[in-house]
Short mmCIF file of C-alpha atoms and ligand atoms in Angstrom, two decimals:
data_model
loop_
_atom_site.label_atom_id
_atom_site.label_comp_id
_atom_site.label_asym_id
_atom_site.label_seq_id
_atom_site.Cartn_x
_atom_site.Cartn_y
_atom_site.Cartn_z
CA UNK A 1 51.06 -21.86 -38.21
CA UNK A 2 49.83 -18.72 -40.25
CA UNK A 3 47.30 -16.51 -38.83
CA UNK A 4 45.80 -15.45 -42.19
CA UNK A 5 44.19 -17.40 -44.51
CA UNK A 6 46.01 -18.17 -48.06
CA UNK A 7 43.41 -15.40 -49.72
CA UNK A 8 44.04 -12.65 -47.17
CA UNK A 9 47.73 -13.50 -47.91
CA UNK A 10 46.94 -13.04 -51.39
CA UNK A 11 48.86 -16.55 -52.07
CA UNK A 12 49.08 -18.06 -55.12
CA UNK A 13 47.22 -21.48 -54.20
CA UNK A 14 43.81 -19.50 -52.62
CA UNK A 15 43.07 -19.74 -56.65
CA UNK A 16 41.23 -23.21 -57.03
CA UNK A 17 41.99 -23.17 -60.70
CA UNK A 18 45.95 -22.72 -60.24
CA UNK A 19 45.55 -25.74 -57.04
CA UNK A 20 44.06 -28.10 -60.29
CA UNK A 21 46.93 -27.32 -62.29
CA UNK A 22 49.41 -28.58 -59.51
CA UNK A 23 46.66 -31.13 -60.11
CA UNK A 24 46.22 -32.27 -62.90
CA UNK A 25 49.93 -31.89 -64.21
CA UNK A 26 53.36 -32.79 -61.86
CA UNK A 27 53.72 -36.39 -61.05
CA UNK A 28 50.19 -36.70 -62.53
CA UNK A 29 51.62 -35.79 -66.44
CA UNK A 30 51.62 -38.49 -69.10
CA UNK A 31 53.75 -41.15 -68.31
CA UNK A 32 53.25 -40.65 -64.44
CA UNK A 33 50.99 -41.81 -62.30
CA UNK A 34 47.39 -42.41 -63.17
CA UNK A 35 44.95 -39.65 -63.21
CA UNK A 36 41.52 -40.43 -61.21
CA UNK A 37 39.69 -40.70 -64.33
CA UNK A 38 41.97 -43.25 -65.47
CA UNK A 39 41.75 -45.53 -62.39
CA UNK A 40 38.25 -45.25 -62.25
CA UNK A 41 36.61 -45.74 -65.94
CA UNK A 42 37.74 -49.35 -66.50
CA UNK A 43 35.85 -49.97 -63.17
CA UNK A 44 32.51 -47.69 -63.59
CA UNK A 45 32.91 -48.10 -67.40
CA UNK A 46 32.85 -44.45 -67.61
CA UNK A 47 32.45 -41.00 -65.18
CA UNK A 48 31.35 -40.86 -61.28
CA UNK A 49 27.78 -40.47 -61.85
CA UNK A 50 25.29 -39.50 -58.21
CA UNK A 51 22.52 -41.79 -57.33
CA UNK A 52 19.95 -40.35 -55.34
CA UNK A 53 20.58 -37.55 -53.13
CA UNK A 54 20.13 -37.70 -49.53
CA UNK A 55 22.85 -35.08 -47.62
CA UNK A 56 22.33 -31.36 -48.57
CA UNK A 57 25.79 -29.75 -47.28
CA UNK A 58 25.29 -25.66 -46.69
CA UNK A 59 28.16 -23.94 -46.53
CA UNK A 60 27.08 -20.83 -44.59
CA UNK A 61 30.58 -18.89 -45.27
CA UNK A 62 34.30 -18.95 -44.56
CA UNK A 63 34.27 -16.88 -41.66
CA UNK A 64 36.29 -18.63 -38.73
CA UNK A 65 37.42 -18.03 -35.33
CA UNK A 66 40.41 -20.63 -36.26
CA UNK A 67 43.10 -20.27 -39.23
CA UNK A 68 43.95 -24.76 -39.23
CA UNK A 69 47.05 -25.34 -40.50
CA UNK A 70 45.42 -27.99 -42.85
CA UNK A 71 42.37 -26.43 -43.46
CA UNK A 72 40.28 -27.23 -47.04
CA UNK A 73 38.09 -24.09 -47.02
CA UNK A 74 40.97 -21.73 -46.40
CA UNK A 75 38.46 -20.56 -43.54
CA UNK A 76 40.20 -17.67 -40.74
CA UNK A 77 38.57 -14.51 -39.57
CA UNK A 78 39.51 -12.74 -41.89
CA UNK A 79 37.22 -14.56 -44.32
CA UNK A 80 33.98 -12.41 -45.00
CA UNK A 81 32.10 -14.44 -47.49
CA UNK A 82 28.73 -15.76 -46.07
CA UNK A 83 25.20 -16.98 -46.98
CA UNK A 84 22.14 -13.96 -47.58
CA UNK A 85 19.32 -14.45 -45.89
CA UNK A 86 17.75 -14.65 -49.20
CA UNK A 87 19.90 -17.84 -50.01
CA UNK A 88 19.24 -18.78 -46.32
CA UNK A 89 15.37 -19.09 -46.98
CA UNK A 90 15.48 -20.22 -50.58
CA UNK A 91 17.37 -23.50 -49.40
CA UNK A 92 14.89 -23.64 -46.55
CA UNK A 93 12.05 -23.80 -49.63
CA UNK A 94 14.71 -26.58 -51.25
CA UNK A 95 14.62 -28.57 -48.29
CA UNK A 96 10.50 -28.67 -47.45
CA UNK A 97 10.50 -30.23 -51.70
CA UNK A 98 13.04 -32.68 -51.58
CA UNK A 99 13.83 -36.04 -50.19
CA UNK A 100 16.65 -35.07 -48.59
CA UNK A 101 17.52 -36.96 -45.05
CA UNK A 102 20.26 -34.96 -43.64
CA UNK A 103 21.05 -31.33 -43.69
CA UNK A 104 24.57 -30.31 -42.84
CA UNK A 105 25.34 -27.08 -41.72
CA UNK A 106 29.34 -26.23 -42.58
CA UNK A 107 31.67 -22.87 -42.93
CA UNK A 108 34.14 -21.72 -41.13
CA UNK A 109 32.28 -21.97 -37.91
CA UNK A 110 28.91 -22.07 -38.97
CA UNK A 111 27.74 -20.76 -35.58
CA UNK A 112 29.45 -17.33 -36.27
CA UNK A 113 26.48 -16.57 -39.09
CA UNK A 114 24.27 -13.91 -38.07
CA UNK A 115 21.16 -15.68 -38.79
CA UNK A 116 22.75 -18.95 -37.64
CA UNK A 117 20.44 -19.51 -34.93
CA UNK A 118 17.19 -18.34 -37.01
CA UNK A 119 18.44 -20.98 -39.98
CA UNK A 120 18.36 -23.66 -37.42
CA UNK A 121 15.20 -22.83 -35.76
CA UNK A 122 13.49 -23.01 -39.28
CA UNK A 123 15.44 -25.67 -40.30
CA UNK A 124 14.84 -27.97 -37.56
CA UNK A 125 10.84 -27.54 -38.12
CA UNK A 126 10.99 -29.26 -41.66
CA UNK A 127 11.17 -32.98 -40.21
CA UNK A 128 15.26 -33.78 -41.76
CA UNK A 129 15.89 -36.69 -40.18
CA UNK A 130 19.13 -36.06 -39.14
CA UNK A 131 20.08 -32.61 -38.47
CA UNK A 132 24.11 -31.52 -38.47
CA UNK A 133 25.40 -29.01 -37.49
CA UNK A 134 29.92 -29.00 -38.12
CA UNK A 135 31.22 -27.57 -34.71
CA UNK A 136 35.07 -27.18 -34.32
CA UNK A 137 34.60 -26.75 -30.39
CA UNK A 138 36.04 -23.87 -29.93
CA UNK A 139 33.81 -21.62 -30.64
CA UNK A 140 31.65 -22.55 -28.16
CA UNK A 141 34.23 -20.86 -25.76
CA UNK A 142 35.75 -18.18 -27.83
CA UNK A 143 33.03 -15.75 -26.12
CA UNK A 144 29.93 -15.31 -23.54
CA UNK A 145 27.43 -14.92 -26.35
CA UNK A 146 28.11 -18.80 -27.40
CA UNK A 147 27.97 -19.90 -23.70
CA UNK A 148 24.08 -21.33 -24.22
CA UNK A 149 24.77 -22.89 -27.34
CA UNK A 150 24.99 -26.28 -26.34
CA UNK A 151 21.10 -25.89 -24.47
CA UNK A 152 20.24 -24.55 -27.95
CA UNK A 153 21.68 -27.67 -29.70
CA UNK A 154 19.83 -29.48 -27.48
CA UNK A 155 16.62 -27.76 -27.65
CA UNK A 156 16.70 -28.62 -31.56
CA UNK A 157 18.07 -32.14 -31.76
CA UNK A 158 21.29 -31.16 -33.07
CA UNK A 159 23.90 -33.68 -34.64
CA UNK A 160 27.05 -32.65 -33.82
CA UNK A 161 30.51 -33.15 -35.49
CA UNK A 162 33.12 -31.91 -33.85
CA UNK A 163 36.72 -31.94 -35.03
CA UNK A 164 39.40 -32.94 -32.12
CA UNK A 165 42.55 -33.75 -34.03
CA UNK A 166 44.10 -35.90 -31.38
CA UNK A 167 43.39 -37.00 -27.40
CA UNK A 168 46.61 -35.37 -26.70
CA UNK A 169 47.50 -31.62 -26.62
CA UNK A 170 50.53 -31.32 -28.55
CA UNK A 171 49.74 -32.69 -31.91
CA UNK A 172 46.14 -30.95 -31.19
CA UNK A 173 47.73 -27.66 -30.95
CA UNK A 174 50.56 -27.63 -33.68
CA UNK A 175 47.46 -28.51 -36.25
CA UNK A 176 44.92 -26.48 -34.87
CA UNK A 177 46.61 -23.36 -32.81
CA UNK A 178 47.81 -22.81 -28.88
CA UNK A 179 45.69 -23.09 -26.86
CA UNK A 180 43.03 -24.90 -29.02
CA UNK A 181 42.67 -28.48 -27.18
CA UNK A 182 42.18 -27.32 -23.49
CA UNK A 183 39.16 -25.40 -25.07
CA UNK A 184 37.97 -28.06 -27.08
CA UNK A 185 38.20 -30.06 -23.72
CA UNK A 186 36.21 -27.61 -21.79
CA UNK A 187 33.57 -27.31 -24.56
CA UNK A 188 33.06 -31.47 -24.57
CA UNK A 189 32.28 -31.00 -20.94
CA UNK A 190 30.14 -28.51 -21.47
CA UNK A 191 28.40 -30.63 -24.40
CA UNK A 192 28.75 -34.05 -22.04
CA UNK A 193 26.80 -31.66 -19.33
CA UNK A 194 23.48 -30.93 -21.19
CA UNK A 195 23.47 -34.74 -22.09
CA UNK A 196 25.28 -34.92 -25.43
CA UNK A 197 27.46 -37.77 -26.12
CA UNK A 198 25.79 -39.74 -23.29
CA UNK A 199 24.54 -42.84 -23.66
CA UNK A 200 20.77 -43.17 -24.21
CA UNK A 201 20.17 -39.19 -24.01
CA UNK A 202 19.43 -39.27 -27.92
CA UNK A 203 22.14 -36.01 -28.07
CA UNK A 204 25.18 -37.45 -30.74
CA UNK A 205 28.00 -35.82 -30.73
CA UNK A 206 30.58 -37.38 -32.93
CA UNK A 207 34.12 -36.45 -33.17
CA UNK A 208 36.19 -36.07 -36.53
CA UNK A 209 39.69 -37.34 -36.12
CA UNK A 210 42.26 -35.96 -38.95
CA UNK A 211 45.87 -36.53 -39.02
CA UNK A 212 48.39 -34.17 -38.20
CA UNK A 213 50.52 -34.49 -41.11
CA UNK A 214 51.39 -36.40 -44.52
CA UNK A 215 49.93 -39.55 -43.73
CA UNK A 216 46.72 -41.23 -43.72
CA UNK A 217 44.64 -42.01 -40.79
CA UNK A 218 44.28 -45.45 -39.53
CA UNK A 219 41.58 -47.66 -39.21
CA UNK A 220 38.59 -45.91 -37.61
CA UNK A 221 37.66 -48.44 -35.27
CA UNK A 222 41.31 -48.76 -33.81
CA UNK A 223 41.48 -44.76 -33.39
CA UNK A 224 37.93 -44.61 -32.07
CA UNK A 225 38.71 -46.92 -29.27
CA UNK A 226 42.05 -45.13 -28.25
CA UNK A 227 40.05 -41.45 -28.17
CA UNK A 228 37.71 -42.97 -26.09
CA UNK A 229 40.01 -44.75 -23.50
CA UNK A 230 42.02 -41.79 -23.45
CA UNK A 231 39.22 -39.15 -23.28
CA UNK A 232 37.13 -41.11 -20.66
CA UNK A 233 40.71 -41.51 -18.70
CA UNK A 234 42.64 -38.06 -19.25
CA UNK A 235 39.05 -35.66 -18.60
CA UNK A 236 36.13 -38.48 -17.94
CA UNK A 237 34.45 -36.98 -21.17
CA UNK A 238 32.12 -39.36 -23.16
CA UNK A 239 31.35 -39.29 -26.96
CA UNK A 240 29.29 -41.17 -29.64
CA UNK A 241 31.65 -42.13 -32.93
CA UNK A 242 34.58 -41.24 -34.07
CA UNK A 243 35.05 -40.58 -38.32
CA UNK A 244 38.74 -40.70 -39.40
CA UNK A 245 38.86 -38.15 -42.43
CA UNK A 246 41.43 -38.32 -45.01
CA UNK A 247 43.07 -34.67 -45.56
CA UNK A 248 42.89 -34.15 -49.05
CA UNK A 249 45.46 -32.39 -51.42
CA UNK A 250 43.31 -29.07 -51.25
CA UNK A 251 44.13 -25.36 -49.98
CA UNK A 252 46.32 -25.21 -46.96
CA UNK A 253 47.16 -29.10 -46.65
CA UNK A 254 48.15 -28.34 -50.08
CA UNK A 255 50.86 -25.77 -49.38
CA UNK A 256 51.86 -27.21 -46.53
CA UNK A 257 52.44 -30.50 -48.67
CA UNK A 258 54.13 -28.91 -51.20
CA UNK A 259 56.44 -26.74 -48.44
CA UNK A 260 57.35 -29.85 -46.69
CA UNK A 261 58.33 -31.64 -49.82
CA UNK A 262 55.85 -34.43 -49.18
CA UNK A 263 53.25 -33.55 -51.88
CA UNK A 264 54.36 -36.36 -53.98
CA UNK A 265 55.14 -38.86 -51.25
CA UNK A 266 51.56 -38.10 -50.43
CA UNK A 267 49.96 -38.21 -53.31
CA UNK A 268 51.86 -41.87 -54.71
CA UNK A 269 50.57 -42.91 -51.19
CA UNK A 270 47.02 -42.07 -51.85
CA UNK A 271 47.34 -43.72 -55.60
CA UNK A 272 48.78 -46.76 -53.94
CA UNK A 273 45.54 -47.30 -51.70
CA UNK A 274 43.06 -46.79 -54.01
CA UNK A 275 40.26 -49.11 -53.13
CA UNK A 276 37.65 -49.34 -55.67
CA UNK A 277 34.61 -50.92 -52.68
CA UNK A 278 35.57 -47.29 -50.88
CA UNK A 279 34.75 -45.44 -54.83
CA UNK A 280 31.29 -47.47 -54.80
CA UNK A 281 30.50 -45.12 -51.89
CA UNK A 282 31.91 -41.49 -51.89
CA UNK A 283 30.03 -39.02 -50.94
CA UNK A 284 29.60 -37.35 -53.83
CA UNK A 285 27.36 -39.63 -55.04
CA UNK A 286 24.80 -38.60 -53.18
CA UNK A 287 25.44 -35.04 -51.44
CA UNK A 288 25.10 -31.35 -53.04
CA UNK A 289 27.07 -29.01 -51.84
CA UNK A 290 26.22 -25.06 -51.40
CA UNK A 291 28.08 -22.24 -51.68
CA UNK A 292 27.54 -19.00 -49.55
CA UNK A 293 26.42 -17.54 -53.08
CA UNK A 294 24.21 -20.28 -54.03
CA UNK A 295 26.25 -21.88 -56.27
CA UNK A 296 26.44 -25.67 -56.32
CA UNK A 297 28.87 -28.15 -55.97
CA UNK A 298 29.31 -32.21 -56.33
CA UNK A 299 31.10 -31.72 -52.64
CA UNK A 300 32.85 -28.98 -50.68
CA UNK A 301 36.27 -30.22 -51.55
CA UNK A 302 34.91 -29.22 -55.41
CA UNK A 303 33.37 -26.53 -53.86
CA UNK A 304 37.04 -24.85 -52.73
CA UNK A 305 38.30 -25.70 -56.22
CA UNK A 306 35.58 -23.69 -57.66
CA UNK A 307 34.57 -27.00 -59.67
CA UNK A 308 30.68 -26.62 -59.81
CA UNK A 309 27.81 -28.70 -60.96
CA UNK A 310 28.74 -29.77 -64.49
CA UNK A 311 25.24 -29.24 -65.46
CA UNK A 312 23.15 -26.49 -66.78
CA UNK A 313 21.42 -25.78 -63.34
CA UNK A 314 24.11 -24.54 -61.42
CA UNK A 315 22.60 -22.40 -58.41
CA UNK A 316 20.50 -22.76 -56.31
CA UNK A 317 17.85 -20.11 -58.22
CA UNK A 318 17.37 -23.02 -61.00
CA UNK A 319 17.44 -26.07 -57.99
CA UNK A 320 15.48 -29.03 -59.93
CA UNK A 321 16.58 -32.40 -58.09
CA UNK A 322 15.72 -34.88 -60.66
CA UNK A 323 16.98 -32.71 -63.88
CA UNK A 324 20.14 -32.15 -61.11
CA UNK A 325 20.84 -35.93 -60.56
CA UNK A 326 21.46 -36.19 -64.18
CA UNK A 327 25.05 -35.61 -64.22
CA UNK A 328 28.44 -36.17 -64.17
CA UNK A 329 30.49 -35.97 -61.06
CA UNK A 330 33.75 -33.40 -61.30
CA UNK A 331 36.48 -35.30 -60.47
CA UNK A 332 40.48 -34.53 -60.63
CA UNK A 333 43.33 -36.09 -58.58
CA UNK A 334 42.03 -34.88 -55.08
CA UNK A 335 39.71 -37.47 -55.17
CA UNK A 336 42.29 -40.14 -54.55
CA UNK A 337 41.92 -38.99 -50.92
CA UNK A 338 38.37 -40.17 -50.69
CA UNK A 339 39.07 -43.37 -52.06
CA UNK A 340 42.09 -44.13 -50.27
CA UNK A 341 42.20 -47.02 -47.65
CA UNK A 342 38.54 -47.28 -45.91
CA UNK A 343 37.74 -44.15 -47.96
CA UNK A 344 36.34 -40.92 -46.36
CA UNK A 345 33.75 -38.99 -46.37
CA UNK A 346 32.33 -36.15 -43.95
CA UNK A 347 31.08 -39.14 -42.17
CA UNK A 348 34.55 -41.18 -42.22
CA UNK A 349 35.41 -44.10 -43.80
CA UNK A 350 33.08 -45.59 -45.80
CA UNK A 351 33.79 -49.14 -46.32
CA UNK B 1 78.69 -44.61 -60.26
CA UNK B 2 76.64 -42.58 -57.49
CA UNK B 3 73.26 -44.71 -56.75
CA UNK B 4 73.37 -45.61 -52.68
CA UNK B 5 72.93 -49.16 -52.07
CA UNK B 6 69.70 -48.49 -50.55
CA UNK B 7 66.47 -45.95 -52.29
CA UNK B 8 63.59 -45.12 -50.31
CA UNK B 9 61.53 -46.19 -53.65
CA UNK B 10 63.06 -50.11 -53.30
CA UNK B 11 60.59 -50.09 -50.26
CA UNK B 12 57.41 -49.72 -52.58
CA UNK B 13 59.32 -52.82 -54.90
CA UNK B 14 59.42 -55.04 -52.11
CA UNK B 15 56.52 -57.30 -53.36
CA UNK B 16 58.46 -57.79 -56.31
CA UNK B 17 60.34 -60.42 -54.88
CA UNK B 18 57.40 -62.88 -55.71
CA UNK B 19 58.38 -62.61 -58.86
CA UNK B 20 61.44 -65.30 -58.81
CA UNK B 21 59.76 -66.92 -55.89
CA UNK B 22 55.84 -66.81 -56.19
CA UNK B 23 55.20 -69.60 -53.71
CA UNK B 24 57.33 -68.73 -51.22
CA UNK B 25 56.63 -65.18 -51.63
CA UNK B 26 53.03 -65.52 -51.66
CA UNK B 27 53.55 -67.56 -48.27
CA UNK B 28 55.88 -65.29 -46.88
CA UNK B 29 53.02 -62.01 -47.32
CA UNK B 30 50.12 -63.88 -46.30
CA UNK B 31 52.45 -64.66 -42.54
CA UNK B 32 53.29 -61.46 -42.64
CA UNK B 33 49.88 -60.19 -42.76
CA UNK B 34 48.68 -62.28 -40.36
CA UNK B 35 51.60 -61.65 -37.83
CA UNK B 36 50.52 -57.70 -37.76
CA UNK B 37 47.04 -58.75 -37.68
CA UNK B 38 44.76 -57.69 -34.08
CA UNK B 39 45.34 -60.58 -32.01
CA UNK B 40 46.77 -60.91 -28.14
CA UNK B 41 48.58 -58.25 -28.45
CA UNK B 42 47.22 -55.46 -30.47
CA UNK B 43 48.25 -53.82 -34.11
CA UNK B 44 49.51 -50.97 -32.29
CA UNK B 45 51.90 -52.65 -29.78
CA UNK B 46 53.32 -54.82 -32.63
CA UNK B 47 53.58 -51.66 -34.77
CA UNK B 48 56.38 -50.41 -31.52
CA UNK B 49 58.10 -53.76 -31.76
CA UNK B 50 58.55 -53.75 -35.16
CA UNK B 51 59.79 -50.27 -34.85
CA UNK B 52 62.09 -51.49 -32.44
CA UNK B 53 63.26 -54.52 -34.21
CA UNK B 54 63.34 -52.27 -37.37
CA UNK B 55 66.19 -50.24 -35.48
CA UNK B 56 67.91 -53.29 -33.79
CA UNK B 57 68.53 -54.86 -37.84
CA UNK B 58 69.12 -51.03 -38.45
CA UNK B 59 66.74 -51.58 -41.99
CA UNK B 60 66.64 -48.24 -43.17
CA UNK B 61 62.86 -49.55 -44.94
CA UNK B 62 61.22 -51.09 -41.83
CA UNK B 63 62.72 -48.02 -40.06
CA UNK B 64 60.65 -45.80 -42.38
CA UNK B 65 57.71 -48.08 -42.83
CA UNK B 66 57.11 -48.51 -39.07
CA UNK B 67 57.67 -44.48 -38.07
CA UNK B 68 54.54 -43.81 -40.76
CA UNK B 69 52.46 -47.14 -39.28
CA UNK B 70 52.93 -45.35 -35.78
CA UNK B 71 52.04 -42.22 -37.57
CA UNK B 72 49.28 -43.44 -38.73
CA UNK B 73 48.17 -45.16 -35.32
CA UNK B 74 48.06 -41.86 -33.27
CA UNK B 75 51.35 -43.28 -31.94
CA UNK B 76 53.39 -40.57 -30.28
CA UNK B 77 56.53 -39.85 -30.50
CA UNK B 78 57.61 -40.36 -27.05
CA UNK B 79 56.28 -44.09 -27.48
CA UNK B 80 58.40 -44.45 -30.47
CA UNK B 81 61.74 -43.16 -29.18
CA UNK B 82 60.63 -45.44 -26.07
CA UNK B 83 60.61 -48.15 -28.62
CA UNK B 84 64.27 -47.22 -29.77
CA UNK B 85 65.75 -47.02 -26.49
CA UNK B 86 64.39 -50.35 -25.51
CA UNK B 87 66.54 -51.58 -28.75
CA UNK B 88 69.05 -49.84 -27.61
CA UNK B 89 69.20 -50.73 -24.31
CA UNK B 90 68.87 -54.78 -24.72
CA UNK B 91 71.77 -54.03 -27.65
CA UNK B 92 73.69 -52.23 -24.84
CA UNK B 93 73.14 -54.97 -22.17
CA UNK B 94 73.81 -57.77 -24.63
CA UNK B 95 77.42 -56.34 -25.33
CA UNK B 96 77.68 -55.49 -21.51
CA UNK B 97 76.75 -58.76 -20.08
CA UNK B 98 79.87 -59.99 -22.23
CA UNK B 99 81.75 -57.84 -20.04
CA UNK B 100 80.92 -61.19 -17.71
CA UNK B 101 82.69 -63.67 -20.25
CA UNK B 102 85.93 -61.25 -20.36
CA UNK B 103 86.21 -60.72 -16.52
CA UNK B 104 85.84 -64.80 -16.36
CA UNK B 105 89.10 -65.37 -18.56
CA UNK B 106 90.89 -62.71 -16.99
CA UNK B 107 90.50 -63.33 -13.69
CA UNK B 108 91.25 -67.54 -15.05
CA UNK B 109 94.42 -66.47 -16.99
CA UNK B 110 95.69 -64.21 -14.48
CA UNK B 111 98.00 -65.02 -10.94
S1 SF4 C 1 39.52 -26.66 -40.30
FE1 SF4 C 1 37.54 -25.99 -39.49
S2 SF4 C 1 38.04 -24.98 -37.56
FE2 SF4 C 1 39.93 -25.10 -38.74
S3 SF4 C 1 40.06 -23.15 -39.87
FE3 SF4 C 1 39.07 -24.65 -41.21
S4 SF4 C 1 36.88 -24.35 -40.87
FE4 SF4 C 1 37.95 -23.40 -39.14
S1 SF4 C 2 36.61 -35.09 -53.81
FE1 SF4 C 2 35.57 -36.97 -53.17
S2 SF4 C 2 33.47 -36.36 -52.84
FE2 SF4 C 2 34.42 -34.75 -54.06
S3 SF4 C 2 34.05 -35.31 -56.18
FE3 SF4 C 2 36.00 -36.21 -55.65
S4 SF4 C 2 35.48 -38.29 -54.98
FE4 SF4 C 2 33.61 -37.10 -54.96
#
């Protein structure tokens, strides 16, 4: 695994618009196989279109104490980019006028923002029903000064979502780095020891399960039960749900499919399980995505490919959510991983 | 004439054998199906068997087929070389346990 993200490499596919020509052109040129807009108009009869919104996603920078071998941001500490203050409080203005009913905090490791802890103070005040914040674990052991971070979860409701690749070590650490699962085991514990993940403490941690390769993840249910019997087993640690996510053809999982020769294996597979009940409920259809700079996004996979809004208003400066809702969704062959099987989403599969 | 007797894309043509057949093929799918299917044992310990099977009839598809199911099923790969040498070992002891039949006609032919 690299230790430098594709930018700081200065690699040809940290470019979102040269990742939608791979896109949009390969195995997907005329006479190959079907572009996304192709499967999906005969079903919608016509473009992805959102209904109403309910999950604002802030995405507070790329800045990350991890460099995942699979990784859709392209997130690594070398990444500087991160949300102003100014952006910080104009979203908290967004959030006391809308309906939304879930704010969810994303980078990189959104706990490495400066005003990280401020945001979620503020944040937490405004009555969103569900609060999350995206925690890959190991930051909550990388150093002292994140030590009290699960009492401050606590003290603020927090949702978690952690990310724990696998209940075993090896495939955790060939995705994710050496060394990563025995600190993402010590930081459930730590979590499981202020009450989260318990049962009837109110605390929910959920974990995000993503597959360590070219292959899609199994049913959710199936995987959730084997996590669980092997967590509670292997380090007596207790959690709430587990979402199988789809890795989708983005960034590094991009390069690495492409390196590995699987890319087109992968992305016939993906075609092949297209499940039109899963496209009835992708998340795009009712999530906006942030950038650090404001800008907006139908999701934070369009988000890396620099796809934004296709819509007049397109930061946060001009935010109007009913004029917003009145659009089309970006879509381009990357989407065949949310639709795929049970579908994903940031909350797993959807159908 | 170069084309191997078996392609890895046959595998994805496999349903086309309805197509002289749709009755039987139809039936054969839907037993399938329901043979993988949760039941007393679970999805996941008939994936392994199949795997197993898949190396005993040495079918280059099931053999690919079942090593992306266990991918897919957080099976490791210690289970699924497990899985092989549990083929390999019953096709091992069925050729030894012959050895019985051969010592029996020796030993009968011989003074
Ligand atoms: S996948 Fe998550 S933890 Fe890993 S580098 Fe990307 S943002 Fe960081
Ligand atoms: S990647 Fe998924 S969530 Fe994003 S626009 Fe495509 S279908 Fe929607």
């Amino acid at each position: 695994m690299g230790v430098k993200s594709l930018k700081a490499k200065a690699h040809a596919l940290a470019d979102g618009t040269r990742q939608l020509e791979i896109l949009n052109n390969g195995i997907f040129a005329a006479g190959g196989l079907p572009k996304f807009q192709e499967r999906i108009h005969p079903i919608l009869g016509g473009g992805l279109r959102p209904k109403a919104l309910e999950i604002l996603q802030l995405n507070l920078g790329y800045m990350c104490n991890q460099v995942c071998a699979h990784c859709h941001v392209d997130a690594g500490p070398d990444r500087k980019e991160k949300m102003s203050r100014k952006t910080l409080e104009q979203c908290l203005r967004i959030l006391e006028q809308t309906s939304v009913t879930t704010l969810d905090l994303t980078g990189g490791a959104p706990e490495m923002h400066p005003d990280f802890r401020w945001f979620v103070k503020e944040a937490s005040q405004l009555g969103v029903a569900d609060f999350i914040v995206r925690s890959n674990l190991t930051i909550l052991r990388a150093n002292k000064k994140y030590y009290d971070l699960p009492e401050f979860f606590k003290t603020h409701r927090i949702h978690l979502v952690s990310s724990l690749p696998f209940y075993k070590k090896e495939k955790t650490d060939r995705q994710r780095g050496e060394g990563v699962f025995a600190q993402s085991i010590a930081a459930l514990q730590e979590l499981n020891k202020v009450g989260y993940g318990k049962p009837g403490s109110g605390l929910q941690l959920d974990l995000v399960y993503n597959p360590s390769g070219a292959f899609l993840p199994a049913d959710q249910k199936a995987l959730e039960r084997d996590f669980k019997t092997a967590l509670k087993k292997d380090f007596d640690l207790d959690f709430n749900q587990l979402f199988a996510i789809t890795n989708l053809p983005i960034s590094r999982f991009l390069d690495y499919l492409i390196a590995s020769e699987n890319y087109e294996m992968y992305m016939e597979r993906l075609v092949d399980a297209f499940n039109p009940a899963a496209l009835d409920k992708v998340m795009c259809t009712h999530t906006l995505s942030v950038r650090w700079d404001g800008f907006l996004y139908d999701c934070d996979f369009n988000q890396m490919l620099d796809l934004k809004v296709d819509h007049p208003i397109q930061h946060l400066d001009d935010f109007e959510e009913g004029k917003l809702n009145d659009r089309s969704i970006c879509i381009s062959q990357h989407c065949y991983g949310c639709t795929a099987g049970a579908g994903s989403s940031c909350q797993g599969s959807v159908v | 004439m170069n084309k191997p007797y078996y392609e890895s894309g046959d595998l994805k043509k496999f349903k086309n054998i309805s197509d002289w057949s749709p009755e039987l093929g139809k039936q054969f799918f839907e037993y399938y199906n329901r043979v993988f299917a949760e039941g007393a044992l679970s999805a996941r310990e008939k994936s392994l068997i199949a795997l197993a099977v898949a190396h005993t009839v040495q079918c280059p598809y099931c053999i690919d087929a079942y090593t992306q199911d266990g991918l897919e099923r957080g099976i490791e790969k210690a289970e699924m070389m497990e899985a092989v040498h549990v083929a390999a070992a019953i096709r091992s002891g069925a050729s030894l346990v012959h050895g019985v039949q051969m010592m029996e006609v020796y030993n009968k032919r011989s003074m």
